[in-house]
Amino acid sequence: MKAINPDDFKVTREIDLSKIPTNLFNEASDDVKEAKLDEVQAKLSVLQDVMYAHNRYGVLICLQGMDTSGKDSLIREVFKEFNPRGVVVHSFKTPNSTELEHDYLWRHYLALPEKGKFAVFNRTHYENVLVTRVHPEYIMNENLPGIESVDDITPEFWENRMQQIRNFEEHLTQNGTIVLKFYMHLSKEEQRKRLLRRLEKEEHHWKFSPGDLKERDRWQDYMKYYQEAINKTSTEKAPWYVIPADDKEMSRYIVAKIIWEEMQKYTDIKEPQLDDKIKMNFAMYKEQLTKE
């Protein structure tokens, strides 16, 4: 199985999503891919324990992608070996009335990871430059000054939002949050197959919504805005990775491997050392415990 190089997926220059494959067509079997994932899961679990003890960094994993791109199952499989205290998953839905009384980033600030922990955003602050661009009428719910109708939402409005998001992520990284962003790059044909499976398999019926088909009709619009958002917000400290998502087993392994490889760059993450005076008294402490 070919080695995974994070740089092959990282966005470091302007991309054209239509020219990026949605499937690597790796010759490895699903069993091999799952075995590879198991290896990385175990490493990440140990890393998370060390990071928890080190207590200097938080890690924010951002997952974006069209419906059925595999975000939920990826979270389940990649992080299943983590100590539950070390990872928190947030699935952002349509903003509620309380959230709409604040700026659009407010609810995301509240969900940021504590030091020593991972937070996974299943759909992220990027919904505010994706869904709202396809459906600009949603912006009206934010009750913004100077926005009286959809006609008031100018190209400059979206440019400002992109800059606000870049500023948000820069602030996070400057204060100890490691930000890794993954776009699950699914083909329209594969989405069709997965939606059909939801209709055909009774145990998956609950996942289906007629709204999925309405959003599917806007596929090209979504691709346009995803591409623009990725190109304008992939930075050195908060990079985007475009992950081929037609093969779920492979995409899970790629994401896990990238997280592991990127975390290796933080060589200062180590278990804290006990004070020498405490170490010198180990024999005394042992003696006290054995006498109980």
Short mmCIF file of C-alpha atoms in Angstrom, two decimals:
data_model
loop_
_atom_site.label_atom_id
_atom_site.label_comp_id
_atom_site.label_asym_id
_atom_site.label_seq_id
_atom_site.Cartn_x
_atom_site.Cartn_y
_atom_site.Cartn_z
CA MET A 1 0.00 0.00 0.00
CA LYS A 2 1.42 3.36 -1.03
CA ALA A 3 2.63 5.58 1.81
CA ILE A 4 0.47 8.60 2.64
CA ASN A 5 2.22 11.96 2.34
CA PRO A 6 0.21 14.81 3.90
CA ASP A 7 1.70 17.26 1.40
CA ASP A 8 -0.06 15.42 -1.42
CA PHE A 9 -3.41 16.55 0.02
CA LYS A 10 -2.52 19.92 1.54
CA VAL A 11 -3.71 23.03 -0.27
CA THR A 12 -0.67 25.30 -0.69
CA ARG A 13 -1.67 27.01 -3.92
CA GLU A 14 -4.88 27.70 -5.79
CA ILE A 15 -6.76 24.52 -6.66
CA ASP A 16 -9.45 23.46 -9.13
CA LEU A 17 -11.65 20.88 -7.41
CA SER A 18 -12.88 19.52 -10.72
CA LYS A 19 -9.34 18.35 -11.47
CA ILE A 20 -8.73 16.64 -8.13
CA PRO A 21 -9.69 12.93 -8.00
CA THR A 22 -12.36 11.78 -5.57
CA ASN A 23 -10.90 8.28 -5.40
CA LEU A 24 -7.28 7.15 -5.20
CA PHE A 25 -8.18 3.70 -6.56
CA ASN A 26 -5.69 2.13 -4.17
CA GLU A 27 -5.10 -1.54 -4.87
CA ALA A 28 -5.19 -2.44 -1.17
CA SER A 29 -8.16 -4.40 0.18
CA ASP A 30 -10.55 -2.91 2.73
CA ASP A 31 -9.02 -5.24 5.35
CA VAL A 32 -5.58 -3.80 4.69
CA LYS A 33 -6.86 -0.23 4.88
CA GLU A 34 -8.64 -0.97 8.15
CA ALA A 35 -5.51 -2.58 9.56
CA LYS A 36 -3.50 0.50 8.63
CA LEU A 37 -6.11 2.69 10.29
CA ASP A 38 -5.96 0.55 13.44
CA GLU A 39 -2.21 1.20 13.65
CA VAL A 40 -2.66 4.95 13.43
CA GLN A 41 -5.60 4.91 15.87
CA ALA A 42 -3.38 3.33 18.49
CA LYS A 43 -0.64 5.92 17.95
CA LEU A 44 -3.09 8.80 18.13
CA SER A 45 -4.54 7.44 21.36
CA VAL A 46 -1.11 7.43 23.01
CA LEU A 47 -0.38 10.88 21.60
CA GLN A 48 -3.61 12.24 23.03
CA ASP A 49 -2.75 10.95 26.51
CA VAL A 50 0.63 12.67 26.32
CA MET A 51 -0.95 15.85 25.01
CA TYR A 52 -3.47 15.79 27.87
CA ALA A 53 -0.65 15.57 30.41
CA HIS A 54 1.39 18.25 28.59
CA ASN A 55 -1.63 20.59 28.68
CA ARG A 56 -0.28 23.28 26.33
CA TYR A 57 -2.06 22.68 23.01
CA GLY A 58 -5.60 22.02 21.90
CA VAL A 59 -6.34 20.47 18.50
CA LEU A 60 -9.25 21.55 16.31
CA ILE A 61 -10.22 19.14 13.53
CA CYS A 62 -12.60 20.68 10.99
CA LEU A 63 -14.60 18.40 8.69
CA GLN A 64 -16.55 19.73 5.72
CA GLY A 65 -18.16 17.96 2.81
CA MET A 66 -21.38 17.38 0.95
CA ASP A 67 -24.11 15.17 2.45
CA THR A 68 -23.04 11.49 2.57
CA SER A 69 -19.33 12.34 2.29
CA GLY A 70 -18.62 10.14 5.31
CA LYS A 71 -17.94 12.68 8.07
CA ASP A 72 -19.90 10.87 10.80
CA SER A 73 -18.39 7.45 10.20
CA LEU A 74 -14.92 8.98 9.87
CA ILE A 75 -15.25 10.54 13.32
CA ARG A 76 -16.43 7.23 14.76
CA GLU A 77 -13.56 5.24 13.26
CA VAL A 78 -10.64 7.66 13.54
CA PHE A 79 -11.23 8.67 17.17
CA LYS A 80 -12.69 5.50 18.65
CA GLU A 81 -9.49 4.60 20.55
CA PHE A 82 -9.34 8.00 22.27
CA ASN A 83 -10.00 8.35 25.96
CA PRO A 84 -13.47 9.95 26.04
CA ARG A 85 -12.11 12.77 28.22
CA GLY A 86 -9.75 13.74 25.41
CA VAL A 87 -12.05 14.40 22.44
CA VAL A 88 -15.31 16.33 22.04
CA VAL A 89 -17.38 16.29 18.84
CA HIS A 90 -19.60 19.21 17.85
CA SER A 91 -22.13 18.88 15.03
CA PHE A 92 -23.27 22.33 14.00
CA LYS A 93 -26.85 22.53 12.79
CA THR A 94 -28.91 25.53 11.69
CA PRO A 95 -28.27 28.31 14.23
CA ASN A 96 -30.91 28.51 16.96
CA SER A 97 -32.51 31.70 18.25
CA THR A 98 -29.90 32.20 20.97
CA GLU A 99 -27.02 31.73 18.54
CA LEU A 100 -28.56 34.19 16.10
CA GLU A 101 -28.47 36.86 18.81
CA HIS A 102 -24.67 36.74 18.53
CA ASP A 103 -22.21 37.02 15.68
CA TYR A 104 -21.85 33.93 13.50
CA LEU A 105 -18.54 32.84 15.07
CA TRP A 106 -19.78 33.00 18.66
CA ARG A 107 -21.06 29.44 18.88
CA HIS A 108 -17.81 28.15 17.43
CA TYR A 109 -15.72 29.97 20.03
CA LEU A 110 -17.78 28.25 22.73
CA ALA A 111 -16.93 24.84 21.28
CA LEU A 112 -13.17 25.28 20.95
CA PRO A 113 -10.96 22.59 22.52
CA GLU A 114 -9.51 22.98 25.97
CA LYS A 115 -5.75 22.63 26.33
CA GLY A 116 -4.78 18.99 26.09
CA LYS A 117 -7.91 17.99 24.15
CA PHE A 118 -9.16 17.44 20.62
CA ALA A 119 -12.35 19.06 19.34
CA VAL A 120 -13.94 17.84 16.12
CA PHE A 121 -16.24 20.19 14.24
CA ASN A 122 -18.62 18.14 12.08
CA ARG A 123 -19.59 20.97 9.76
CA THR A 124 -17.89 24.13 10.86
CA HIS A 125 -17.72 27.90 10.79
CA TYR A 126 -17.32 27.48 7.01
CA GLU A 127 -21.04 26.84 6.72
CA ASN A 128 -21.26 30.62 7.00
CA VAL A 129 -19.55 31.04 3.61
CA LEU A 130 -20.98 27.90 1.99
CA VAL A 131 -24.65 27.23 2.75
CA THR A 132 -25.27 30.94 3.18
CA ARG A 133 -23.81 31.66 -0.24
CA VAL A 134 -25.99 29.05 -1.90
CA HIS A 135 -28.93 30.37 0.15
CA PRO A 136 -28.13 34.04 0.87
CA GLU A 137 -31.61 34.51 2.29
CA TYR A 138 -30.31 32.75 5.43
CA ILE A 139 -28.17 35.80 6.13
CA MET A 140 -31.34 37.76 6.81
CA ASN A 141 -31.82 35.70 10.01
CA GLU A 142 -28.66 37.28 11.41
CA ASN A 143 -30.30 40.72 11.55
CA LEU A 144 -27.10 42.51 10.51
CA PRO A 145 -26.75 46.30 10.28
CA GLY A 146 -26.99 47.52 6.72
CA ILE A 147 -28.44 44.26 5.39
CA GLU A 148 -32.10 44.97 4.69
CA SER A 149 -32.50 42.53 1.78
CA VAL A 150 -30.54 39.90 -0.11
CA ASP A 151 -29.57 42.61 -2.60
CA ASP A 152 -27.45 44.23 0.14
CA ILE A 153 -25.22 41.14 0.34
CA THR A 154 -22.36 42.18 -1.92
CA PRO A 155 -19.16 40.38 -3.02
CA GLU A 156 -17.38 42.59 -0.49
CA PHE A 157 -19.55 41.09 2.26
CA TRP A 158 -18.22 37.62 1.46
CA GLU A 159 -14.63 38.85 1.16
CA ASN A 160 -14.97 40.34 4.63
CA ARG A 161 -16.26 37.03 5.99
CA MET A 162 -13.32 35.17 4.50
CA GLN A 163 -10.97 37.65 6.19
CA GLN A 164 -12.83 37.29 9.48
CA ILE A 165 -12.43 33.52 9.31
CA ARG A 166 -8.72 33.84 8.54
CA ASN A 167 -8.37 36.19 11.51
CA PHE A 168 -10.32 33.78 13.72
CA GLU A 169 -8.03 30.88 12.84
CA GLU A 170 -4.88 32.98 13.13
CA HIS A 171 -5.95 34.02 16.62
CA LEU A 172 -6.49 30.36 17.56
CA THR A 173 -3.12 29.19 16.28
CA GLN A 174 -1.29 32.03 17.99
CA ASN A 175 -2.80 30.92 21.28
CA GLY A 176 -2.00 27.22 21.22
CA THR A 177 -4.73 25.64 19.10
CA ILE A 178 -3.55 23.40 16.27
CA VAL A 179 -6.03 23.73 13.38
CA LEU A 180 -6.38 21.05 10.69
CA LYS A 181 -9.17 21.33 8.11
CA PHE A 182 -10.38 18.47 5.91
CA TYR A 183 -12.66 18.76 2.89
CA MET A 184 -14.19 15.37 2.06
CA HIS A 185 -14.08 15.42 -1.74
CA LEU A 186 -17.00 13.28 -2.89
CA SER A 187 -18.15 12.73 -6.46
CA LYS A 188 -21.74 13.47 -7.41
CA GLU A 189 -22.15 9.91 -8.68
CA GLU A 190 -20.96 8.41 -5.39
CA GLN A 191 -23.36 10.64 -3.51
CA ARG A 192 -26.20 9.36 -5.70
CA LYS A 193 -25.31 5.77 -4.77
CA ARG A 194 -25.12 6.56 -1.06
CA LEU A 195 -28.46 8.38 -1.08
CA LEU A 196 -30.03 5.40 -2.84
CA ARG A 197 -28.65 3.09 -0.14
CA ARG A 198 -30.38 5.22 2.47
CA LEU A 199 -33.67 4.60 0.68
CA GLU A 200 -33.07 0.91 0.06
CA LYS A 201 -31.84 -0.13 3.51
CA GLU A 202 -34.45 0.21 6.24
CA GLU A 203 -31.85 0.74 8.97
CA HIS A 204 -30.62 3.80 7.07
CA HIS A 205 -34.02 5.35 6.36
CA TRP A 206 -33.64 7.76 9.28
CA LYS A 207 -30.65 9.37 7.55
CA PHE A 208 -32.64 10.39 4.48
CA SER A 209 -34.23 13.78 4.01
CA PRO A 210 -35.91 15.15 0.88
CA GLY A 211 -33.85 18.27 1.54
CA ASP A 212 -30.75 16.27 0.54
CA LEU A 213 -32.10 16.13 -3.02
CA LYS A 214 -32.79 19.86 -3.09
CA GLU A 215 -29.22 20.59 -2.03
CA ARG A 216 -27.94 18.05 -4.56
CA ASP A 217 -29.59 20.13 -7.29
CA ARG A 218 -27.24 22.95 -6.28
CA TRP A 219 -24.13 20.76 -6.58
CA GLN A 220 -22.24 23.07 -8.93
CA ASP A 221 -22.92 26.06 -6.73
CA TYR A 222 -21.55 24.21 -3.72
CA MET A 223 -18.45 23.15 -5.63
CA LYS A 224 -17.84 26.74 -6.70
CA TYR A 225 -18.10 28.08 -3.15
CA TYR A 226 -16.15 25.23 -1.58
CA GLN A 227 -13.33 25.86 -4.03
CA GLU A 228 -13.33 29.59 -3.30
CA ALA A 229 -13.44 29.11 0.46
CA ILE A 230 -10.61 26.58 0.41
CA ASN A 231 -8.43 28.71 -1.85
CA LYS A 232 -8.94 31.84 0.25
CA THR A 233 -8.54 30.32 3.71
CA SER A 234 -5.87 27.61 3.45
CA THR A 235 -2.91 29.06 5.35
CA GLU A 236 0.37 27.73 6.66
CA LYS A 237 -0.94 27.56 10.23
CA ALA A 238 -4.51 26.46 9.39
CA PRO A 239 -4.23 24.40 6.21
CA TRP A 240 -6.94 22.70 4.20
CA TYR A 241 -6.53 19.10 3.04
CA VAL A 242 -8.64 17.81 0.15
CA ILE A 243 -9.40 14.16 0.90
CA PRO A 244 -10.69 11.77 -1.83
CA ALA A 245 -13.92 10.55 -0.21
CA ASP A 246 -15.44 8.01 -2.61
CA ASP A 247 -13.64 5.22 -0.73
CA LYS A 248 -14.63 5.55 2.93
CA GLU A 249 -11.99 3.18 4.31
CA MET A 250 -9.22 4.97 2.45
CA SER A 251 -10.42 8.46 3.39
CA ARG A 252 -10.49 7.53 7.08
CA TYR A 253 -6.95 6.24 6.93
CA ILE A 254 -5.71 9.31 5.05
CA VAL A 255 -7.22 11.72 7.59
CA ALA A 256 -5.85 9.75 10.54
CA LYS A 257 -2.40 9.53 8.98
CA ILE A 258 -2.33 13.26 8.23
CA ILE A 259 -3.31 14.11 11.81
CA TRP A 260 -0.57 11.83 13.12
CA GLU A 261 2.09 13.15 10.76
CA GLU A 262 1.23 16.80 11.40
CA MET A 263 1.26 16.31 15.16
CA GLN A 264 4.80 14.93 14.95
CA LYS A 265 5.96 18.45 14.09
CA TYR A 266 5.17 19.54 17.64
CA THR A 267 8.24 18.01 19.23
CA ASP A 268 7.69 19.89 22.49
CA ILE A 269 4.62 17.78 23.32
CA LYS A 270 6.00 15.51 26.02
CA GLU A 271 4.87 14.09 29.34
CA PRO A 272 5.83 16.47 32.16
CA GLN A 273 8.75 15.39 34.30
CA LEU A 274 8.42 15.02 38.04
CA ASP A 275 10.45 17.33 40.24
CA ASP A 276 13.85 15.83 41.15
CA LYS A 277 13.09 16.19 44.86
CA ILE A 278 9.99 14.02 44.46
CA LYS A 279 11.96 11.40 42.52
CA MET A 280 14.60 11.30 45.25
CA ASN A 281 11.91 10.37 47.77
CA PHE A 282 10.37 7.53 45.76
CA ALA A 283 11.78 4.93 48.12
CA MET A 284 10.19 6.70 51.10
CA TYR A 285 6.82 6.93 49.35
CA LYS A 286 6.92 3.24 48.46
CA GLU A 287 7.78 2.36 52.03
CA GLN A 288 4.83 4.38 53.33
CA LEU A 289 2.45 2.61 50.94
CA THR A 290 3.73 -0.89 51.68
CA LYS A 291 3.22 -0.35 55.42
CA GLU A 292 -0.49 0.46 55.02
#
